[in-house]
Amino acid sequence: MNCQPTSKMNNKVFIFDTTLRDGEQVPGCQLNTVEKIEVALALEALGVDVLEAGFPISSPVDFKSVVEISKNISGPTICALTRAVAADIDCAAEALKFAKRGRIHTGIGASDIHIKNKLKTTRENILEKAAWATKYARNYVDDVEFFCEDAGRADLEFLAKMVETVIAAGATVVNIPDTTGYCLPEQYGAKIAYLMNNVPNIDKAILSAHCHNDLGMATANSMAALQNGARQVEVTMNGIGERAGNTSLEEVAMILKSHEANLHLQCDINIKKIYPTSRLITRLMRMPVQPNKAIVGRNAFSHSSGIHQDGVLKNRENYEIIDPHDVGVPESLIVLTARSGRAALKHRLEKIGFEMDQAQLDETYKKFLDVADQKKEIYDEDLLEMMGQSREGKIYEIDYLEVHCGKRHQATATVALLKNGVRTVEIADGCGPVDATLKAIDKIVKEPVRLEEYLVQAITGGSDDTGKVHIQVSKDGVFYYGFGNDTDVIYATAKAYVDALNKL
């Protein structure tokens, strides 16, 4: 389902995605040009209005990426970041020459902290430079966005003067960044309201909210801005970005959808593509999403409390305000733990083929609690064992695993699996012990799956601790989870991977 704009354009919220610029500034998240194009195509399909493709003068790779993204993307406006410097603006214009719709995003510090401590100049010089940079960028493109850096801590009257100045110089969008994530929502909202009411030419441009999450308020601040007149919000997928991150695209999109009747604001995001896009960003940027992350976290639609499980099983809306299918999540998860109740146990037992009356369920539940207290989390295989059975059908079991690796040696894994009692052995090389092990298993199983998530956790701590491995694989758009634990994390990895493959 899409968020559709109304005929009143002032109700339309423009989604400005900066995953490929601010998001890519996270250490370890850098992408090559081919990967950036893949992300850009996914964001285009998601429905973003503006795609900030990079900071062209920062490196030859960034310049090339903006060029190639401009060639491959036809829907969103392609935006390139610059400082208020002629060479930056010239470089951005050159990088955008193939864009169907190009935007130069230039700007300078607005707070006295930046003006005095960073730029070592005066307010008067800042206003002159802001006007000059805007006019200079307008020589290249009709769409110029100006950022008033550190606007969250800027003097209001000076900020209003700066906004008025750059609009008069030709800015079509003015970005009011809470660069350090300092503002409270009411403060940031009031700042936007002040600008809407005190800048004479404010009707000639769109105000944009760009919020950071240093105090955990990026999304709240962005919504406060929209409620007070901003009509563009700058976001990243999964909320990645400098330090604690940026406003999350998925959170803003789902707030607008969930509260459309109250906010009277809409956007063009295709919400069914949110989860697949999130997974793509996670994989390419090697940036795991925290399990309890809103909308896209692994636990966002998981229920382990007995009270919650009973309520969800009776009616999803008892404890879920979003249908997981709406955002592309395959299903809600009923996670069995010692806190689960009879309703959840009955539900899972029925899914694996066990029907029972209330007396039988009561007796089984006692056994279940004993197992749950020992294993912490209960999977279908545990239930089958508890019921005195094993999973029917083709099932793989690990019979043997040996891995050789080291700094001077390529990793090699030898794996033996039992399939319906028949033993098969394969050997594979890889870039590390995990890669080699999974490749050897793939040779045996021959299932075309993609590894989507790989997470290793220590249970109690210490080098001799048991490692718990979570794995997620996908096939034909369907996701399967696998779990394994062992003091040998490579063996735990193999167990988790085989567990996921068995669920195919």
Coordinates of C-alpha atoms in Angstrom, one line a residue:
M1 CA 0.0 0.0 0.0
N2 CA 1.3 3.4 -0.9
C3 CA 1.0 6.7 1.0
Q4 CA -0.6 8.8 -1.7
P5 CA -0.4 12.6 -1.9
T6 CA -3.6 14.6 -1.8
S7 CA -4.4 17.3 -4.4
K8 CA -3.4 19.9 -1.8
M9 CA 0.4 20.0 -2.2
N10 CA 0.9 21.4 1.3
N11 CA -0.2 18.0 2.6
K12 CA 2.5 16.2 0.7
V13 CA 5.7 15.4 2.7
F14 CA 8.7 15.1 0.5
I15 CA 11.0 12.2 1.5
F16 CA 14.7 13.2 1.1
D17 CA 16.8 10.1 1.5
T18 CA 20.4 10.5 2.5
T19 CA 21.4 6.9 3.1
L20 CA 24.0 7.1 0.4
R21 CA 25.5 10.3 1.9
D22 CA 25.0 10.8 5.6
G23 CA 24.3 7.1 6.1
E24 CA 27.4 6.0 4.3
Q25 CA 29.5 8.2 6.6
V26 CA 29.2 5.5 9.3
P27 CA 32.6 3.8 9.8
G28 CA 32.6 0.5 8.0
C29 CA 29.5 1.2 5.9
Q30 CA 31.2 2.5 2.7
L31 CA 29.9 1.1 -0.6
N32 CA 31.4 0.8 -4.0
T33 CA 29.7 2.4 -7.1
V34 CA 27.9 -0.8 -8.1
E35 CA 26.5 -1.2 -4.6
K36 CA 25.5 2.4 -4.5
I37 CA 23.5 2.0 -7.7
E38 CA 21.8 -1.1 -6.3
V39 CA 20.8 0.9 -3.2
A40 CA 19.7 3.8 -5.3
L41 CA 17.4 1.6 -7.5
A42 CA 15.9 0.1 -4.3
L43 CA 15.2 3.6 -2.9
E44 CA 13.7 4.6 -6.2
A45 CA 11.3 1.6 -6.1
L46 CA 10.6 2.5 -2.4
G47 CA 9.3 5.9 -3.6
V48 CA 11.7 8.5 -2.2
D49 CA 11.3 12.0 -3.7
V50 CA 14.9 13.1 -3.4
L51 CA 18.0 10.9 -3.3
E52 CA 21.2 12.5 -1.9
A53 CA 23.7 10.5 -3.9
G54 CA 26.9 11.8 -2.3
F55 CA 29.5 14.5 -1.7
P56 CA 31.2 14.6 -5.1
I57 CA 34.3 16.6 -4.2
S58 CA 35.1 14.4 -1.2
S59 CA 36.6 11.7 -3.4
P60 CA 36.9 10.4 -7.0
V61 CA 34.7 7.4 -6.0
D62 CA 32.0 9.6 -4.6
F63 CA 32.1 11.8 -7.7
K64 CA 31.8 8.7 -10.0
S65 CA 28.9 7.3 -7.9
V66 CA 26.9 10.5 -8.2
V67 CA 27.5 10.4 -12.0
E68 CA 26.5 6.8 -12.3
I69 CA 23.4 7.1 -10.1
S70 CA 22.3 10.1 -12.1
K71 CA 22.5 8.0 -15.3
N72 CA 20.6 5.1 -13.8
I73 CA 17.8 6.8 -11.8
S74 CA 14.9 8.6 -13.5
G75 CA 12.3 9.1 -10.8
P76 CA 13.7 10.9 -7.7
T77 CA 15.6 14.2 -7.8
I78 CA 19.3 13.4 -7.5
C79 CA 21.0 15.7 -5.0
A80 CA 24.7 16.3 -4.4
L81 CA 26.2 17.9 -1.3
T82 CA 28.7 20.8 -1.2
R83 CA 30.2 23.3 1.1
A84 CA 29.7 27.0 0.3
V85 CA 32.8 26.8 -1.9
A86 CA 33.1 27.4 -5.6
A87 CA 35.1 24.3 -6.3
D88 CA 32.6 22.1 -4.4
I89 CA 29.7 23.6 -6.3
D90 CA 31.5 23.2 -9.7
C91 CA 32.3 19.6 -8.9
A92 CA 28.7 18.8 -7.9
A93 CA 27.3 20.4 -11.0
E94 CA 29.6 18.3 -13.2
A95 CA 28.6 15.1 -11.3
L96 CA 24.9 15.9 -11.8
K97 CA 25.1 16.6 -15.6
F98 CA 23.3 13.4 -16.4
A99 CA 20.6 13.7 -13.8
K100 CA 17.0 14.1 -15.1
R101 CA 16.4 16.4 -12.1
G102 CA 19.4 17.6 -10.3
R103 CA 19.7 19.5 -7.0
I104 CA 22.8 21.1 -5.4
H105 CA 22.7 21.0 -1.6
T106 CA 25.0 23.7 -0.3
G107 CA 25.3 25.5 3.0
I108 CA 27.3 26.8 6.0
G109 CA 27.2 27.0 9.8
A110 CA 24.3 29.0 11.3
S111 CA 25.0 28.8 15.1
D112 CA 27.4 31.1 16.9
I113 CA 29.3 28.0 18.0
H114 CA 30.1 27.2 14.4
I115 CA 30.5 30.8 13.3
K116 CA 33.0 31.6 16.0
N117 CA 34.7 28.3 16.8
K118 CA 34.7 26.5 13.5
L119 CA 34.5 29.2 10.8
K120 CA 36.1 32.0 12.8
T121 CA 34.2 34.7 11.1
T122 CA 31.1 36.9 11.7
R123 CA 27.4 36.7 11.2
E124 CA 27.6 39.3 8.5
N125 CA 30.2 37.4 6.5
I126 CA 28.1 34.2 6.9
L127 CA 25.1 35.9 5.4
E128 CA 27.1 37.2 2.5
K129 CA 28.7 33.8 1.8
A130 CA 25.3 32.1 2.1
A131 CA 23.7 34.4 -0.5
W132 CA 26.8 34.0 -2.8
A133 CA 26.8 30.2 -2.6
T134 CA 23.1 30.0 -3.3
K135 CA 23.3 32.3 -6.4
Y136 CA 26.4 30.5 -7.6
A137 CA 24.6 27.1 -7.4
R138 CA 21.6 28.6 -9.2
N139 CA 23.8 29.2 -12.2
Y140 CA 23.9 25.5 -12.7
V141 CA 20.5 24.2 -11.5
D142 CA 17.1 25.5 -10.8
D143 CA 16.7 23.4 -7.6
V144 CA 19.0 24.6 -4.8
E145 CA 18.8 23.4 -1.2
F146 CA 20.6 25.4 1.4
F147 CA 21.5 23.9 4.8
C148 CA 21.9 26.1 7.8
E149 CA 24.3 23.8 9.7
D150 CA 23.7 23.5 13.5
A151 CA 20.4 25.4 13.2
G152 CA 19.2 23.5 16.3
R153 CA 21.6 25.7 18.4
A154 CA 21.4 28.8 16.3
D155 CA 19.9 32.2 17.4
L156 CA 16.4 32.3 16.2
E157 CA 16.4 35.9 14.8
F158 CA 19.7 35.3 13.0
L159 CA 18.5 32.0 11.6
A160 CA 15.3 33.7 10.3
K161 CA 17.5 36.3 8.6
M162 CA 19.7 33.6 7.1
V163 CA 16.6 31.7 5.7
E164 CA 15.2 34.9 4.3
T165 CA 18.6 35.7 2.7
V166 CA 19.1 32.4 0.9
I167 CA 15.4 32.3 -0.3
A168 CA 15.9 35.7 -1.8
A169 CA 19.1 34.4 -3.5
G170 CA 17.2 31.5 -5.1
A171 CA 17.0 28.6 -2.6
T172 CA 14.0 26.4 -3.3
V173 CA 14.5 24.3 -0.1
V174 CA 16.0 25.4 3.2
N175 CA 17.3 22.7 5.5
I176 CA 17.1 23.4 9.2
P177 CA 19.4 20.7 10.7
D178 CA 19.5 19.7 14.3
T179 CA 23.1 18.7 13.5
T180 CA 24.0 17.5 17.0
G181 CA 20.6 16.0 18.0
Y182 CA 20.3 18.5 20.8
C183 CA 16.8 19.9 20.5
L184 CA 13.7 18.7 22.4
P185 CA 10.7 18.1 20.0
E186 CA 8.8 21.2 21.3
Q187 CA 12.0 23.3 20.8
Y188 CA 12.6 22.1 17.3
G189 CA 8.9 22.4 16.4
A190 CA 8.8 25.9 17.8
K191 CA 11.9 26.8 15.7
I192 CA 10.1 25.7 12.5
A193 CA 6.9 27.6 13.5
Y194 CA 9.0 30.7 14.2
L195 CA 10.5 30.6 10.7
M196 CA 7.1 29.9 9.1
N197 CA 5.7 33.0 10.8
N198 CA 8.7 35.4 10.7
V199 CA 10.4 34.9 7.4
P200 CA 8.6 37.2 4.9
N201 CA 9.4 35.1 1.8
I202 CA 8.9 31.7 3.4
D203 CA 6.2 30.9 0.8
K204 CA 8.8 30.8 -1.9
A205 CA 10.6 27.7 -0.5
I206 CA 10.1 24.5 1.4
L207 CA 11.5 24.0 4.9
S208 CA 13.3 20.7 5.5
A209 CA 13.9 18.8 8.8
H210 CA 17.3 17.1 9.1
C211 CA 17.6 15.5 12.6
H212 CA 20.2 13.5 14.3
N213 CA 19.6 10.9 17.0
D214 CA 22.2 11.7 19.7
L215 CA 19.5 11.9 22.4
G216 CA 17.1 9.5 20.7
M217 CA 14.8 12.2 19.5
A218 CA 15.4 12.3 15.7
T219 CA 12.1 11.0 14.6
A220 CA 10.1 12.9 17.3
N221 CA 11.9 16.1 16.2
S222 CA 11.2 15.5 12.6
M223 CA 7.5 14.9 13.2
A224 CA 7.4 18.1 15.3
A225 CA 8.8 19.9 12.3
L226 CA 6.2 18.5 10.0
Q227 CA 3.5 19.4 12.3
N228 CA 4.7 23.0 12.4
G229 CA 5.1 23.6 8.6
A230 CA 8.2 21.8 7.3
R231 CA 7.3 19.7 4.2
Q232 CA 10.5 17.8 3.6
V233 CA 12.1 15.4 6.0
E234 CA 15.6 14.1 5.6
V235 CA 16.0 10.4 6.5
T236 CA 18.1 7.3 6.2
M237 CA 17.0 3.6 5.9
N238 CA 17.3 1.9 9.3
G239 CA 18.2 5.3 10.8
I240 CA 21.9 4.9 10.0
G241 CA 24.2 8.0 10.0
E242 CA 26.8 10.0 11.8
R243 CA 27.3 9.0 15.5
A244 CA 23.9 7.8 16.8
G245 CA 22.3 8.1 13.3
N246 CA 19.6 10.1 11.5
T247 CA 15.8 10.0 11.4
S248 CA 14.6 6.6 10.2
L249 CA 12.7 6.6 6.9
E250 CA 10.6 3.6 7.9
E251 CA 9.5 5.3 11.2
V252 CA 8.4 8.5 9.5
A253 CA 6.6 6.7 6.7
M254 CA 4.7 4.5 9.2
I255 CA 3.9 7.4 11.5
L256 CA 2.4 9.3 8.5
K257 CA 0.3 6.2 7.5
S258 CA -0.8 5.3 11.1
H259 CA -1.8 8.9 12.0
E260 CA -2.9 10.1 8.6
A261 CA -6.4 11.0 9.9
N262 CA -4.9 13.2 12.6
L263 CA -1.9 14.7 10.8
H264 CA -3.5 15.2 7.4
L265 CA 0.0 14.5 5.9
Q266 CA 0.9 12.0 3.3
C267 CA 3.9 10.7 1.4
D268 CA 4.7 8.5 -1.6
I269 CA 6.6 5.7 0.1
N270 CA 5.6 2.2 -1.0
I271 CA 5.5 0.7 2.5
K272 CA 5.4 -2.9 1.3
K273 CA 9.0 -2.4 0.2
I274 CA 10.2 -1.1 3.6
Y275 CA 11.5 -4.4 5.0
P276 CA 13.1 -5.7 1.8
T277 CA 14.9 -2.4 1.4
S278 CA 16.0 -2.5 5.1
R279 CA 17.5 -6.0 4.6
L280 CA 19.3 -4.8 1.5
I281 CA 20.9 -1.9 3.3
T282 CA 21.8 -4.2 6.2
R283 CA 23.5 -6.6 3.9
L284 CA 25.4 -4.2 1.7
M285 CA 26.5 -1.8 4.4
R286 CA 27.2 -4.6 6.9
M287 CA 25.3 -2.6 9.6
P288 CA 23.1 -4.9 11.6
V289 CA 19.7 -3.6 12.8
Q290 CA 19.2 -3.8 16.5
P291 CA 16.6 -6.5 17.3
N292 CA 14.2 -4.0 19.0
K293 CA 14.4 -1.4 16.2
A294 CA 10.9 0.0 15.4
I295 CA 9.4 -1.4 12.2
V296 CA 12.4 -3.4 10.8
G297 CA 14.0 -5.0 13.9
R298 CA 13.9 -8.7 14.2
N299 CA 11.7 -8.4 17.4
A300 CA 9.4 -5.7 16.0
F301 CA 6.7 -8.2 15.4
S302 CA 7.8 -10.9 17.9
H303 CA 5.8 -11.8 21.0
S304 CA 7.1 -13.9 23.9
S305 CA 4.9 -12.9 26.9
G306 CA 2.0 -15.2 27.4
I307 CA -0.5 -12.4 27.8
H308 CA 0.6 -10.8 24.5
Q309 CA 0.8 -14.1 22.7
D310 CA -2.8 -14.9 23.7
G311 CA -4.0 -11.5 22.7
V312 CA -2.3 -11.6 19.3
L313 CA -3.5 -15.1 18.5
K314 CA -7.1 -13.9 19.2
N315 CA -6.8 -10.7 17.2
R316 CA -3.5 -9.2 15.9
E317 CA -4.7 -5.7 16.6
N318 CA -4.7 -6.4 20.4
Y319 CA -0.9 -5.8 20.4
E320 CA 0.1 -4.8 16.9
I321 CA -0.7 -1.4 15.5
I322 CA 1.0 -2.3 12.2
D323 CA 0.2 -5.4 10.1
P324 CA 3.7 -6.9 9.4
H325 CA 2.6 -7.8 5.9
D326 CA 2.1 -4.1 5.2
V327 CA 5.8 -3.3 5.5
G328 CA 7.0 -6.6 3.8
V329 CA 7.6 -8.6 7.0
P330 CA 6.5 -12.2 6.3
E331 CA 4.6 -12.8 9.6
S332 CA 4.5 -12.1 13.3
L333 CA 6.5 -14.4 15.4
I334 CA 5.3 -16.3 18.5
V335 CA 8.5 -16.9 20.4
L336 CA 8.3 -19.7 22.9
T337 CA 10.0 -19.1 26.2
A338 CA 9.2 -19.9 29.9
R339 CA 7.0 -16.8 29.9
S340 CA 4.8 -18.2 27.1
G341 CA 1.3 -19.4 27.9
R342 CA -0.8 -22.3 26.9
A343 CA -2.3 -20.5 23.9
A344 CA 1.0 -20.0 22.3
L345 CA 2.1 -23.5 23.0
K346 CA -1.1 -24.9 21.5
H347 CA -0.7 -22.7 18.4
R348 CA 2.9 -23.9 17.7
L349 CA 2.0 -27.5 18.4
E350 CA -0.9 -27.4 16.0
K351 CA 1.4 -25.9 13.3
I352 CA 3.6 -28.9 13.5
G353 CA 0.8 -31.4 13.6
F354 CA -0.3 -32.0 17.2
E355 CA -4.0 -31.6 18.2
M356 CA -4.9 -32.0 21.8
D357 CA -7.7 -31.4 24.3
Q358 CA -7.4 -29.1 27.3
A359 CA -6.3 -31.9 29.7
Q360 CA -3.6 -33.0 27.3
L361 CA -2.5 -29.4 26.8
D362 CA -2.3 -28.9 30.6
E363 CA -0.1 -31.9 31.0
T364 CA 2.1 -31.0 28.0
Y365 CA 2.5 -27.5 29.3
K366 CA 4.2 -28.8 32.5
K367 CA 6.8 -30.6 30.3
F368 CA 7.2 -27.5 28.2
L369 CA 8.0 -25.3 31.2
D370 CA 10.7 -27.7 32.3
V371 CA 12.3 -27.6 28.9
A372 CA 11.9 -23.8 28.6
D373 CA 13.6 -23.2 31.9
Q374 CA 16.6 -25.1 30.6
K375 CA 16.8 -23.9 27.0
K376 CA 15.5 -20.3 27.4
E377 CA 14.0 -20.3 23.8
I378 CA 12.1 -23.3 22.4
Y379 CA 12.1 -24.2 18.7
D380 CA 10.0 -26.7 16.7
E381 CA 12.7 -29.3 17.0
D382 CA 12.5 -29.0 20.8
L383 CA 8.8 -29.5 20.7
L384 CA 9.1 -32.6 18.5
E385 CA 11.6 -34.1 20.8
M386 CA 9.4 -33.2 23.8
M387 CA 6.5 -35.0 22.1
G388 CA 8.7 -38.0 21.4
Q389 CA 9.0 -37.5 17.7
S390 CA 11.4 -36.1 15.1
R391 CA 10.7 -33.8 12.2
E392 CA 9.3 -35.8 9.2
G393 CA 10.6 -35.3 5.7
K394 CA 14.0 -34.6 4.4
I395 CA 16.1 -33.4 7.3
Y396 CA 19.8 -32.7 7.5
E397 CA 22.0 -33.4 10.5
I398 CA 25.6 -32.5 11.0
D399 CA 27.7 -35.6 11.3
Y400 CA 31.2 -34.1 11.0
L401 CA 32.8 -30.7 10.8
E402 CA 36.5 -29.8 10.5
V403 CA 37.9 -26.4 9.6
H404 CA 41.4 -25.3 8.8
C405 CA 42.2 -21.6 8.8
G406 CA 44.9 -19.0 9.7
K407 CA 46.6 -15.9 8.6
R408 CA 48.7 -17.6 6.0
H409 CA 46.2 -20.2 4.9
Q410 CA 42.9 -20.0 3.0
A411 CA 40.1 -21.4 5.1
T412 CA 39.0 -24.9 4.2
A413 CA 36.0 -26.7 5.7
T414 CA 35.1 -30.4 5.5
V415 CA 31.4 -31.1 6.3
A416 CA 29.5 -34.3 6.5
L417 CA 25.7 -34.2 6.6
L418 CA 23.2 -37.0 7.1
K419 CA 20.2 -36.8 4.9
N420 CA 17.6 -39.4 5.6
G421 CA 20.4 -41.5 7.1
V422 CA 22.7 -41.1 4.0
R423 CA 26.0 -39.5 4.6
T424 CA 27.5 -36.9 2.2
V425 CA 30.8 -35.2 2.5
E426 CA 32.0 -32.0 0.8
I427 CA 35.0 -29.8 1.1
A428 CA 35.0 -26.0 0.3
D429 CA 37.4 -23.1 0.5
G430 CA 36.3 -19.6 1.7
C431 CA 37.5 -16.2 2.7
G432 CA 37.2 -17.3 6.4
P433 CA 36.0 -20.3 8.4
V434 CA 32.3 -19.3 8.3
D435 CA 32.3 -18.7 4.5
A436 CA 34.1 -22.1 3.9
T437 CA 31.7 -23.9 6.2
L438 CA 28.5 -22.5 4.6
K439 CA 29.9 -23.2 1.1
A440 CA 30.5 -26.8 2.0
I441 CA 27.0 -27.2 3.3
D442 CA 25.6 -25.5 0.2
K443 CA 27.4 -28.1 -1.9
I444 CA 25.5 -30.8 -0.2
V445 CA 22.1 -29.2 0.2
K446 CA 22.0 -27.5 -3.2
E447 CA 19.4 -24.9 -2.2
P448 CA 19.7 -21.5 -3.8
V449 CA 19.4 -19.4 -0.6
R450 CA 20.8 -16.0 0.3
L451 CA 22.3 -15.4 3.7
E452 CA 20.5 -12.3 5.0
E453 CA 21.6 -12.1 8.6
Y454 CA 24.3 -13.6 10.7
L455 CA 24.6 -12.8 14.4
V456 CA 26.8 -14.3 17.1
Q457 CA 26.1 -13.6 20.8
A458 CA 27.8 -14.6 24.0
I459 CA 25.3 -16.0 26.5
T460 CA 27.1 -15.3 29.8
G461 CA 30.6 -13.9 29.0
G462 CA 34.1 -15.2 28.9
S463 CA 36.3 -16.8 26.2
D464 CA 34.9 -20.3 27.1
D465 CA 31.3 -19.1 26.8
T466 CA 28.7 -20.8 24.7
G467 CA 28.1 -18.8 21.5
K468 CA 24.5 -18.4 20.3
V469 CA 24.2 -17.9 16.5
H470 CA 21.1 -16.5 14.8
I471 CA 21.0 -16.9 11.0
Q472 CA 18.4 -15.7 8.5
V473 CA 18.3 -17.0 4.9
S474 CA 15.9 -16.1 2.1
K475 CA 14.6 -18.0 -0.9
D476 CA 12.1 -16.7 -3.4
G477 CA 11.3 -13.7 -1.1
V478 CA 10.5 -15.9 1.9
F479 CA 12.7 -15.7 5.1
Y480 CA 13.7 -18.6 7.3
Y481 CA 15.4 -18.4 10.7
G482 CA 18.0 -20.8 12.1
F483 CA 19.5 -21.0 15.6
G484 CA 22.5 -22.9 17.0
N485 CA 24.6 -22.8 20.1
D486 CA 27.9 -24.3 21.1
T487 CA 31.2 -23.4 22.7
D488 CA 32.7 -23.6 19.2
V489 CA 31.0 -20.7 17.3
I490 CA 31.9 -22.2 13.9
Y491 CA 30.0 -25.4 14.8
A492 CA 27.2 -23.3 16.2
T493 CA 27.1 -21.4 12.9
A494 CA 26.8 -24.7 11.0
K495 CA 24.0 -25.9 13.3
A496 CA 22.1 -22.6 12.8
Y497 CA 22.5 -22.7 9.0
V498 CA 21.3 -26.3 8.8
D499 CA 18.4 -25.4 11.1
A500 CA 17.3 -22.7 8.7
L501 CA 17.8 -25.0 5.6
N502 CA 15.7 -27.7 7.3
K503 CA 12.8 -25.2 7.5
L504 CA 12.7 -24.9 3.7

